[in-house]
mmCIF file of C-alpha atoms in Angstrom:
data_model
loop_
_atom_site.group_PDB
_atom_site.id
_atom_site.type_symbol
_atom_site.label_atom_id
_atom_site.label_comp_id
_atom_site.label_asym_id
_atom_site.label_seq_id
_atom_site.Cartn_x
_atom_site.Cartn_y
_atom_site.Cartn_z
ATOM 1 C CA MET A 1 -9.039 -19.375 -6.958
ATOM 2 C CA ASN A 2 -8.232 -18.114 -10.436
ATOM 3 C CA VAL A 3 -4.527 -17.233 -10.342
ATOM 4 C CA PRO A 4 -4.265 -15.764 -13.867
ATOM 5 C CA ALA A 5 -7.222 -13.448 -13.112
ATOM 6 C CA GLY A 6 -5.594 -12.401 -9.854
ATOM 7 C CA ILE A 7 -2.361 -11.577 -11.602
ATOM 8 C CA GLY A 8 -4.154 -9.591 -14.254
ATOM 9 C CA LEU A 9 -6.165 -7.682 -11.648
ATOM 10 C CA GLN A 10 -3.053 -6.808 -9.637
ATOM 11 C CA ILE A 11 -1.225 -5.555 -12.739
ATOM 12 C CA ALA A 12 -4.306 -3.482 -13.651
ATOM 13 C CA ALA A 13 -4.268 -2.082 -10.084
ATOM 14 C CA THR A 14 -0.650 -0.949 -10.476
ATOM 15 C CA PHE A 15 -1.579 0.772 -13.717
ATOM 16 C CA PHE A 16 -4.553 2.627 -12.244
ATOM 17 C CA PHE A 17 -2.546 3.731 -9.216
ATOM 18 C CA ALA A 18 0.219 5.023 -11.491
ATOM 19 C CA VAL A 19 -2.383 6.929 -13.541
ATOM 20 C CA MET A 20 -3.778 8.365 -10.334
ATOM 21 C CA SER A 21 -0.377 9.566 -9.295
ATOM 22 C CA ALA A 22 0.286 11.073 -12.738
ATOM 23 C CA LEU A 23 -3.000 13.020 -12.529
ATOM 24 C CA VAL A 24 -2.061 14.272 -9.090
ATOM 25 C CA ARG A 25 1.246 15.419 -10.566
ATOM 26 C CA MET A 26 -0.616 17.433 -13.192
ATOM 27 C CA VAL A 27 -2.478 19.530 -10.666
ATOM 28 C CA ALA A 28 -0.172 19.462 -7.674
ATOM 29 C CA ASP A 29 0.961 23.039 -8.343
ATOM 30 C CA GLU A 30 -2.578 24.300 -8.889
ATOM 31 C CA VAL A 31 -4.747 22.638 -6.258
ATOM 32 C CA PRO A 32 -4.160 22.452 -2.459
ATOM 33 C CA SER A 33 -3.186 18.982 -1.219
ATOM 34 C CA GLY A 34 -6.230 18.817 1.042
ATOM 35 C CA GLU A 35 -8.545 19.354 -1.862
ATOM 36 C CA ILE A 36 -6.722 16.673 -3.852
ATOM 37 C CA VAL A 37 -7.106 14.224 -0.940
ATOM 38 C CA PHE A 38 -10.811 14.961 -0.763
ATOM 39 C CA ALA A 39 -11.292 14.395 -4.526
ATOM 40 C CA ARG A 40 -9.276 11.199 -4.470
ATOM 41 C CA SER A 41 -11.176 9.801 -1.484
ATOM 42 C CA PHE A 42 -14.748 11.017 -2.138
ATOM 43 C CA ILE A 43 -14.814 10.378 -5.868
ATOM 44 C CA GLY A 44 -12.895 7.145 -5.382
ATOM 45 C CA LEU A 45 -15.537 6.024 -2.925
ATOM 46 C CA LEU A 46 -18.202 6.077 -5.639
ATOM 47 C CA PRO A 47 -16.917 3.089 -7.734
ATOM 48 C CA VAL A 48 -16.194 1.218 -4.478
ATOM 49 C CA VAL A 49 -19.832 1.606 -3.276
ATOM 50 C CA VAL A 50 -21.167 0.585 -6.707
ATOM 51 C CA TRP A 51 -18.888 -2.471 -6.708
ATOM 52 C CA LEU A 52 -19.875 -3.518 -3.172
ATOM 53 C CA ALA A 53 -23.587 -3.073 -3.903
ATOM 54 C CA TRP A 54 -23.324 -4.963 -7.184
ATOM 55 C CA SER A 55 -21.463 -7.869 -5.534
ATOM 56 C CA GLY A 56 -23.891 -7.984 -2.606
ATOM 57 C CA ARG A 57 -21.264 -7.131 0.044
ATOM 58 C CA MET A 58 -22.419 -3.602 0.936
ATOM 59 C CA THR A 59 -23.990 -4.777 4.208
ATOM 60 C CA GLY A 60 -20.778 -6.499 5.237
ATOM 61 C CA ALA A 61 -18.846 -3.330 4.476
ATOM 62 C CA LEU A 62 -21.003 -1.332 6.877
ATOM 63 C CA VAL A 63 -20.720 -3.697 9.833
ATOM 64 C CA THR A 64 -17.825 -2.962 12.143
ATOM 65 C CA ARG A 65 -16.760 -3.833 15.662
ATOM 66 C CA GLN A 66 -13.898 -1.316 15.751
ATOM 67 C CA PRO A 67 -15.283 2.091 14.699
ATOM 68 C CA PHE A 68 -12.559 3.951 16.550
ATOM 69 C CA GLY A 69 -9.917 1.738 14.929
ATOM 70 C CA HIS A 70 -11.213 2.732 11.495
ATOM 71 C CA VAL A 71 -10.968 6.413 12.486
ATOM 72 C CA VAL A 72 -7.365 5.999 13.601
ATOM 73 C CA ARG A 73 -6.438 4.041 10.471
ATOM 74 C CA GLY A 74 -8.171 6.620 8.284
ATOM 75 C CA LEU A 75 -6.385 9.603 9.861
ATOM 76 C CA VAL A 76 -3.020 7.870 9.654
ATOM 77 C CA GLY A 77 -3.610 6.787 6.084
ATOM 78 C CA VAL A 78 -4.874 10.175 4.955
ATOM 79 C CA SER A 79 -1.757 11.802 6.442
ATOM 80 C CA ALA A 80 0.392 9.454 4.455
ATOM 81 C CA MET A 81 -1.671 10.180 1.345
ATOM 82 C CA TRP A 82 -1.301 13.944 1.855
ATOM 83 C CA LEU A 83 2.465 13.662 2.245
ATOM 84 C CA SER A 84 2.797 11.506 -0.888
ATOM 85 C CA PHE A 85 0.623 13.897 -2.955
ATOM 86 C CA ALA A 86 2.537 16.897 -1.706
ATOM 87 C CA ALA A 87 5.829 15.229 -2.729
ATOM 88 C CA LEU A 88 4.619 15.092 -6.336
ATOM 89 C CA ALA A 89 4.859 18.875 -6.608
ATOM 90 C CA PHE A 90 8.676 18.680 -6.064
ATOM 91 C CA ILE A 91 10.023 15.464 -7.523
ATOM 92 C CA PRO A 92 9.404 13.334 -10.671
ATOM 93 C CA LEU A 93 6.619 10.807 -10.669
ATOM 94 C CA ALA A 94 8.810 7.694 -10.762
ATOM 95 C CA GLU A 95 10.951 8.954 -7.897
ATOM 96 C CA ALA A 96 7.892 9.525 -5.729
ATOM 97 C CA VAL A 97 6.674 6.010 -6.436
ATOM 98 C CA ALA A 98 10.144 4.608 -5.697
ATOM 99 C CA PHE A 99 10.161 6.095 -2.199
ATOM 100 C CA SER A 100 6.824 4.495 -1.480
ATOM 101 C CA TYR A 101 8.508 1.126 -1.647
ATOM 102 C CA ALA A 102 10.103 1.817 1.718
ATOM 103 C CA THR A 103 6.700 1.192 3.344
ATOM 104 C CA PRO A 104 7.110 -2.598 3.897
ATOM 105 C CA LEU A 105 10.493 -2.042 5.471
ATOM 106 C CA VAL A 106 9.057 0.574 7.852
ATOM 107 C CA ALA A 107 6.258 -1.878 8.704
ATOM 108 C CA VAL A 108 8.875 -4.372 9.956
ATOM 109 C CA VAL A 109 10.146 -1.933 12.553
ATOM 110 C CA LEU A 110 6.680 -0.788 13.577
ATOM 111 C CA ALA A 111 5.441 -4.343 13.936
ATOM 112 C CA ALA A 112 8.140 -4.921 16.530
ATOM 113 C CA VAL A 113 7.630 -1.567 18.325
ATOM 114 C CA LEU A 114 3.852 -1.217 18.181
ATOM 115 C CA LEU A 115 2.516 -4.746 17.924
ATOM 116 C CA GLY A 116 5.235 -6.423 19.991
ATOM 117 C CA GLU A 117 6.011 -8.942 17.233
ATOM 118 C CA ARG A 118 9.241 -10.922 17.479
ATOM 119 C CA VAL A 119 11.375 -9.861 14.549
ATOM 120 C CA PRO A 120 13.812 -12.616 13.296
ATOM 121 C CA ALA A 121 17.366 -11.710 12.453
ATOM 122 C CA TYR A 122 16.777 -12.112 8.714
ATOM 123 C CA ARG A 123 14.181 -9.300 8.792
ATOM 124 C CA TRP A 124 16.693 -6.922 10.321
ATOM 125 C CA LEU A 125 19.211 -7.890 7.661
ATOM 126 C CA VAL A 126 16.669 -7.220 4.918
ATOM 127 C CA LEU A 127 15.825 -3.946 6.605
ATOM 128 C CA ALA A 128 19.482 -2.891 6.629
ATOM 129 C CA ILE A 129 19.853 -3.690 2.916
ATOM 130 C CA GLY A 130 16.655 -1.766 2.143
ATOM 131 C CA MET A 131 17.888 1.248 4.104
ATOM 132 C CA GLY A 132 21.004 1.240 1.935
ATOM 133 C CA GLY A 133 18.741 1.521 -1.105
ATOM 134 C CA ILE A 134 16.857 4.416 0.503
ATOM 135 C CA VAL A 135 20.172 6.227 1.049
ATOM 136 C CA LEU A 136 20.930 5.775 -2.667
ATOM 137 C CA MET A 137 17.520 7.224 -3.559
ATOM 138 C CA LEU A 138 18.076 10.253 -1.300
ATOM 139 C CA TRP A 139 21.564 10.965 -2.597
ATOM 140 C CA PRO A 140 20.566 12.878 -5.752
ATOM 141 C CA SER A 141 18.242 15.153 -3.770
ATOM 142 C CA PHE A 142 21.088 16.139 -1.472
ATOM 143 C CA SER A 143 23.352 16.628 -4.498
ATOM 144 C CA HIS A 144 20.824 18.933 -6.187
ATOM 145 C CA ALA A 145 20.528 20.983 -3.011
ATOM 146 C CA SER A 146 24.301 21.262 -2.637
ATOM 147 C CA VAL A 147 24.880 22.540 -6.176
ATOM 148 C CA GLY A 148 22.337 25.322 -5.828
ATOM 149 C CA SER A 149 19.330 23.791 -7.538
ATOM 150 C CA GLY A 150 17.183 24.799 -4.653
ATOM 151 C CA PRO A 151 15.655 22.795 -1.806
ATOM 152 C CA GLY A 152 12.753 21.514 -3.902
ATOM 153 C CA PRO A 153 14.106 18.008 -4.638
ATOM 154 C CA LEU A 154 15.158 17.580 -1.005
ATOM 155 C CA ILE A 155 11.723 18.712 0.268
ATOM 156 C CA GLY A 156 10.042 16.338 -2.182
ATOM 157 C CA ALA A 157 12.198 13.398 -1.129
ATOM 158 C CA GLY A 158 11.533 14.174 2.525
ATOM 159 C CA LEU A 159 7.795 14.330 1.961
ATOM 160 C CA ALA A 160 7.783 11.110 -0.039
ATOM 161 C CA LEU A 161 9.803 9.287 2.624
ATOM 162 C CA ALA A 162 7.593 10.633 5.376
ATOM 163 C CA GLY A 163 4.591 9.407 3.396
ATOM 164 C CA ALA A 164 6.149 5.950 3.250
ATOM 165 C CA VAL A 165 6.605 5.995 7.045
ATOM 166 C CA GLY A 166 2.981 7.060 7.486
ATOM 167 C CA ALA A 167 1.873 4.269 5.224
ATOM 168 C CA GLY A 168 3.890 1.887 7.386
ATOM 169 C CA PHE A 169 1.915 3.036 10.446
ATOM 170 C CA ALA A 170 -1.297 2.512 8.438
ATOM 171 C CA ILE A 171 -0.291 -1.052 7.642
ATOM 172 C CA THR A 172 0.169 -1.865 11.322
ATOM 173 C CA GLN A 173 -3.303 -0.466 11.999
ATOM 174 C CA VAL A 174 -4.786 -2.504 9.152
ATOM 175 C CA ARG A 175 -3.187 -5.669 10.568
ATOM 176 C CA HIS A 176 -4.918 -4.897 13.863
ATOM 177 C CA LEU A 177 -8.270 -4.307 12.138
ATOM 178 C CA THR A 178 -8.147 -7.556 10.167
ATOM 179 C CA ARG A 179 -8.667 -9.489 13.382
ATOM 180 C CA THR A 180 -12.298 -8.539 13.417
ATOM 181 C CA GLU A 181 -13.024 -6.487 10.206
ATOM 182 C CA THR A 182 -13.626 -7.513 6.649
ATOM 183 C CA SER A 183 -11.507 -6.112 3.800
ATOM 184 C CA GLU A 184 -14.606 -4.382 2.400
ATOM 185 C CA ALA A 185 -15.200 -2.566 5.674
ATOM 186 C CA ILE A 186 -11.555 -1.471 5.860
ATOM 187 C CA VAL A 187 -11.680 -0.063 2.318
ATOM 188 C CA PHE A 188 -15.067 1.642 2.815
ATOM 189 C CA TYR A 189 -14.357 3.291 6.127
ATOM 190 C CA PHE A 190 -10.924 4.440 5.051
ATOM 191 C CA SER A 191 -12.376 6.224 2.048
ATOM 192 C CA LEU A 192 -15.098 7.710 4.199
ATOM 193 C CA VAL A 193 -12.705 9.013 6.923
ATOM 194 C CA ALA A 194 -10.277 10.328 4.297
ATOM 195 C CA SER A 195 -13.107 12.199 2.570
ATOM 196 C CA VAL A 196 -14.174 13.868 5.808
ATOM 197 C CA ALA A 197 -10.557 14.703 6.672
ATOM 198 C CA GLY A 198 -9.987 16.192 3.227
ATOM 199 C CA LEU A 199 -13.202 18.212 3.477
ATOM 200 C CA ALA A 200 -11.991 19.581 6.793
ATOM 201 C CA THR A 201 -9.251 21.470 5.003
ATOM 202 C CA LEU A 202 -11.792 23.592 3.135
ATOM 203 C CA PRO A 203 -11.285 26.584 5.489
ATOM 204 C CA LEU A 204 -7.530 26.501 4.738
ATOM 205 C CA GLY A 205 -8.218 27.637 1.175
ATOM 206 C CA TRP A 206 -9.485 25.618 -1.741
ATOM 207 C CA VAL A 207 -9.602 26.714 -5.355
ATOM 208 C CA MET A 208 -12.545 26.579 -7.720
ATOM 209 C CA PRO A 209 -11.279 24.159 -10.425
ATOM 210 C CA ASP A 210 -11.936 24.993 -14.063
ATOM 211 C CA GLY A 211 -13.158 22.370 -16.487
ATOM 212 C CA ARG A 212 -9.700 20.893 -17.161
ATOM 213 C CA VAL A 213 -8.758 20.598 -13.476
ATOM 214 C CA ALA A 214 -12.164 19.239 -12.548
ATOM 215 C CA LEU A 215 -11.797 16.469 -15.122
ATOM 216 C CA ILE A 216 -8.323 15.636 -13.833
ATOM 217 C CA LEU A 217 -9.565 15.508 -10.216
ATOM 218 C CA ALA A 218 -12.478 13.262 -11.249
ATOM 219 C CA GLY A 219 -10.242 10.960 -13.241
ATOM 220 C CA MET A 220 -7.813 10.815 -10.305
ATOM 221 C CA GLY A 221 -10.546 9.719 -7.899
ATOM 222 C CA LEU A 222 -11.973 7.153 -10.289
ATOM 223 C CA ALA A 223 -8.547 5.696 -11.047
ATOM 224 C CA GLY A 224 -7.800 5.402 -7.314
ATOM 225 C CA GLY A 225 -11.163 3.766 -6.602
ATOM 226 C CA ILE A 226 -10.886 1.307 -9.481
ATOM 227 C CA GLY A 227 -7.333 0.493 -8.452
ATOM 228 C CA GLN A 228 -8.548 -0.324 -4.942
ATOM 229 C CA ILE A 229 -11.243 -2.606 -6.362
ATOM 230 C CA CYS A 230 -8.634 -4.410 -8.472
ATOM 231 C CA VAL A 231 -6.360 -4.932 -5.466
ATOM 232 C CA THR A 232 -9.157 -6.353 -3.292
ATOM 233 C CA SER A 233 -10.359 -8.609 -6.128
ATOM 234 C CA ALA A 234 -6.831 -9.804 -6.939
ATOM 235 C CA ILE A 235 -6.365 -11.108 -3.425
ATOM 236 C CA ARG A 236 -9.671 -12.999 -3.712
ATOM 237 C CA HIS A 237 -8.511 -14.719 -6.871
ATOM 238 C CA ALA A 238 -4.843 -15.496 -6.029
ATOM 239 C CA PRO A 239 -2.674 -15.961 -2.942
ATOM 240 C CA ALA A 240 -1.099 -12.802 -1.560
ATOM 241 C CA SER A 241 2.331 -14.310 -2.091
ATOM 242 C CA VAL A 242 1.614 -14.357 -5.839
ATOM 243 C CA VAL A 243 0.130 -10.899 -6.269
ATOM 244 C CA ALA A 244 2.151 -8.910 -3.735
ATOM 245 C CA PRO A 245 5.392 -8.850 -5.714
ATOM 246 C CA LEU A 246 3.515 -7.496 -8.754
ATOM 247 C CA ASN A 247 2.908 -4.262 -6.857
ATOM 248 C CA TYR A 248 6.404 -3.165 -7.879
ATOM 249 C CA ALA A 249 5.178 -2.888 -11.465
ATOM 250 C CA THR A 250 3.853 0.540 -10.462
ATOM 251 C CA LEU A 251 7.394 1.870 -10.912
ATOM 252 C CA ILE A 252 7.416 0.768 -14.554
ATOM 253 C CA TRP A 253 4.088 2.454 -15.316
ATOM 254 C CA ALA A 254 5.176 5.602 -13.415
ATOM 255 C CA THR A 255 8.435 5.807 -15.303
ATOM 256 C CA VAL A 256 6.732 5.510 -18.689
ATOM 257 C CA LEU A 257 3.998 7.997 -17.742
ATOM 258 C CA GLY A 258 6.539 10.418 -16.339
ATOM 259 C CA ILE A 259 8.552 10.351 -19.570
ATOM 260 C CA ILE A 260 5.497 10.635 -21.857
ATOM 261 C CA LEU A 261 3.541 13.280 -19.905
ATOM 262 C CA PHE A 262 6.213 15.339 -18.201
ATOM 263 C CA GLY A 263 9.489 14.511 -19.923
ATOM 264 C CA GLU A 264 10.863 13.329 -16.587
ATOM 265 C CA TRP A 265 13.734 10.848 -16.497
ATOM 266 C CA PRO A 266 14.354 9.522 -12.999
ATOM 267 C CA ALA A 267 17.897 9.873 -11.709
ATOM 268 C CA PRO A 268 19.973 6.708 -12.199
ATOM 269 C CA LEU A 269 20.862 6.535 -8.507
ATOM 270 C CA VAL A 270 17.159 6.703 -7.633
ATOM 271 C CA ILE A 271 16.424 3.765 -9.887
ATOM 272 C CA ALA A 272 19.410 1.857 -8.528
ATOM 273 C CA GLY A 273 18.265 2.508 -4.979
ATOM 274 C CA ALA A 274 14.737 1.482 -5.883
ATOM 275 C CA MET A 275 16.017 -1.809 -7.263
ATOM 276 C CA VAL A 276 17.793 -2.486 -3.961
ATOM 277 C CA VAL A 277 14.609 -1.721 -2.014
ATOM 278 C CA ILE A 278 12.546 -3.858 -4.369
ATOM 279 C CA VAL A 279 14.942 -6.812 -3.963
ATOM 280 C CA ALA A 280 14.750 -6.395 -0.200
ATOM 281 C CA GLY A 281 10.935 -6.332 -0.380
ATOM 282 C CA LEU A 282 10.807 -9.400 -2.564
ATOM 283 C CA VAL A 283 13.141 -11.328 -0.248
ATOM 284 C CA LEU A 284 10.966 -10.353 2.652
ATOM 285 C CA ILE A 285 7.778 -11.501 0.808
ATOM 286 C CA TRP A 286 9.436 -14.794 -0.225
ATOM 287 C CA ARG A 287 10.732 -15.544 3.272
ATOM 288 C CA GLU A 288 7.500 -14.649 5.022
ATOM 289 C CA ARG A 289 5.475 -16.826 2.668
ATOM 290 C CA ARG A 290 7.626 -19.933 3.024
ATOM 291 C CA PRO A 291 5.609 -22.722 4.613
ATOM 292 C CA ALA A 292 6.472 -23.371 8.215
ATOM 293 C CA PRO A 293 8.053 -26.719 8.883
ATOM 294 C CA ARG A 294 5.479 -29.287 9.844
ATOM 295 C CA ILE A 295 5.951 -31.043 13.186
ATOM 296 C CA VAL A 296 4.584 -34.568 13.190
ATOM 297 C CA ALA A 297 3.934 -36.068 16.544
ATOM 298 C CA SER A 298 5.244 -39.597 16.856
ATOM 299 C CA ARG A 299 2.545 -42.269 17.152
ATOM 300 C CA PRO A 300 3.077 -44.551 20.160
ATOM 301 C CA GLU A 301 3.455 -48.208 19.442
ATOM 302 C CA PRO A 302 0.361 -50.176 20.351
ATOM 303 C CA PRO A 303 0.812 -52.665 23.145
ATOM 304 C CA ALA A 304 1.694 -56.149 22.165
ATOM 305 C CA GLY A 305 -1.304 -58.108 21.076
ATOM 306 C CA GLY A 306 -3.507 -55.016 21.135
ATOM 307 C CA CYS A 307 -4.407 -52.007 19.000
ATOM 308 C CA ALA A 308 -3.672 -48.307 19.296
ATOM 309 C CA SER A 309 -6.367 -46.489 21.209
ATOM 310 C CA ALA A 310 -8.785 -44.353 19.293
ATOM 311 C CA ASP A 311 -7.392 -41.194 20.754
ATOM 312 C CA SER A 312 -3.733 -41.978 20.043
ATOM 313 C CA PRO A 313 -1.907 -38.793 18.939
ATOM 314 C CA GLY A 314 -1.368 -38.509 15.264
ATOM 315 C CA GLU A 315 -0.483 -35.781 12.751
ATOM 316 C CA ALA A 316 -2.567 -32.708 13.341
ATOM 317 C CA PRO A 317 -4.049 -31.007 10.307
ATOM 318 C CA PRO A 318 -2.497 -27.677 9.500
ATOM 319 C CA VAL A 319 -4.476 -24.584 10.534
ATOM 320 C CA GLN A 320 -4.697 -21.644 8.157
ATOM 321 C CA ASP A 321 -5.137 -18.239 9.784
ATOM 322 C CA ASP A 322 -7.608 -16.130 7.792
ATOM 323 C CA ALA A 323 -5.653 -12.992 8.645
ATOM 324 C CA ALA A 324 -2.377 -14.295 7.076
#
């Protein structure tokens, strides 16, 4: 464990993912979403493969006991990616990122419905608060549509929210895969399936990129791949409870990049709603990572004049689940 390194890697990951989204925003009006998904996945796979080979984990990344599970996770994830990329053609960068923060809240509902998990009352309360934040984020899009600004903002918000729901489905599938699969295998096979799925959209009409667009697509893929490496490495260096809250720093990078590159200032209500969703997410992370109360079995008194037997019950050592 190297907690400072883990924190630094997670912050770096949020920066690279924000850069990736900004580059998508630059070409979202010029390049079909399927082509963007392919570039992000295929080019992003290159640094991942180099990293796995350099660290000696390439063999582990190829071994899988759930090939069909990887296909399902990849198709669900690539659908969420496509929706998120499509949203960037309609709404500002920071607003698209803000909607993605609904994903952990969606995952709470899906864990109960799809995985049969028991959902405590506090999770439903956090979910209700987070949904209030989502309503705040949606409000400006409805307002723009009502005053005649066109349906663009509403379409973008709908796509971004649908992408967050799709990402929630992907999280439930990842949780299922982690029972038997390594994180390296999950990352590798997702990128592979997403690349194939993106390539399958070629008959729907791709464009031949010029030099500028080609560089942007390449930079987008590399930024996404490097960001994925940083996330995986961060979790290896620090507990998930430490690095997970730092994911919300993406909104800061996205806001700054949106202002500098596009002159986009996110609507105040969107930022306010994002803050509500972020607080709900942080409460959820904090509550989920609280240590469970330890139950200590009482040790029976030894008989008078004797000693406790060698197998007398004592305090059992805590068991850490690798999938936690």
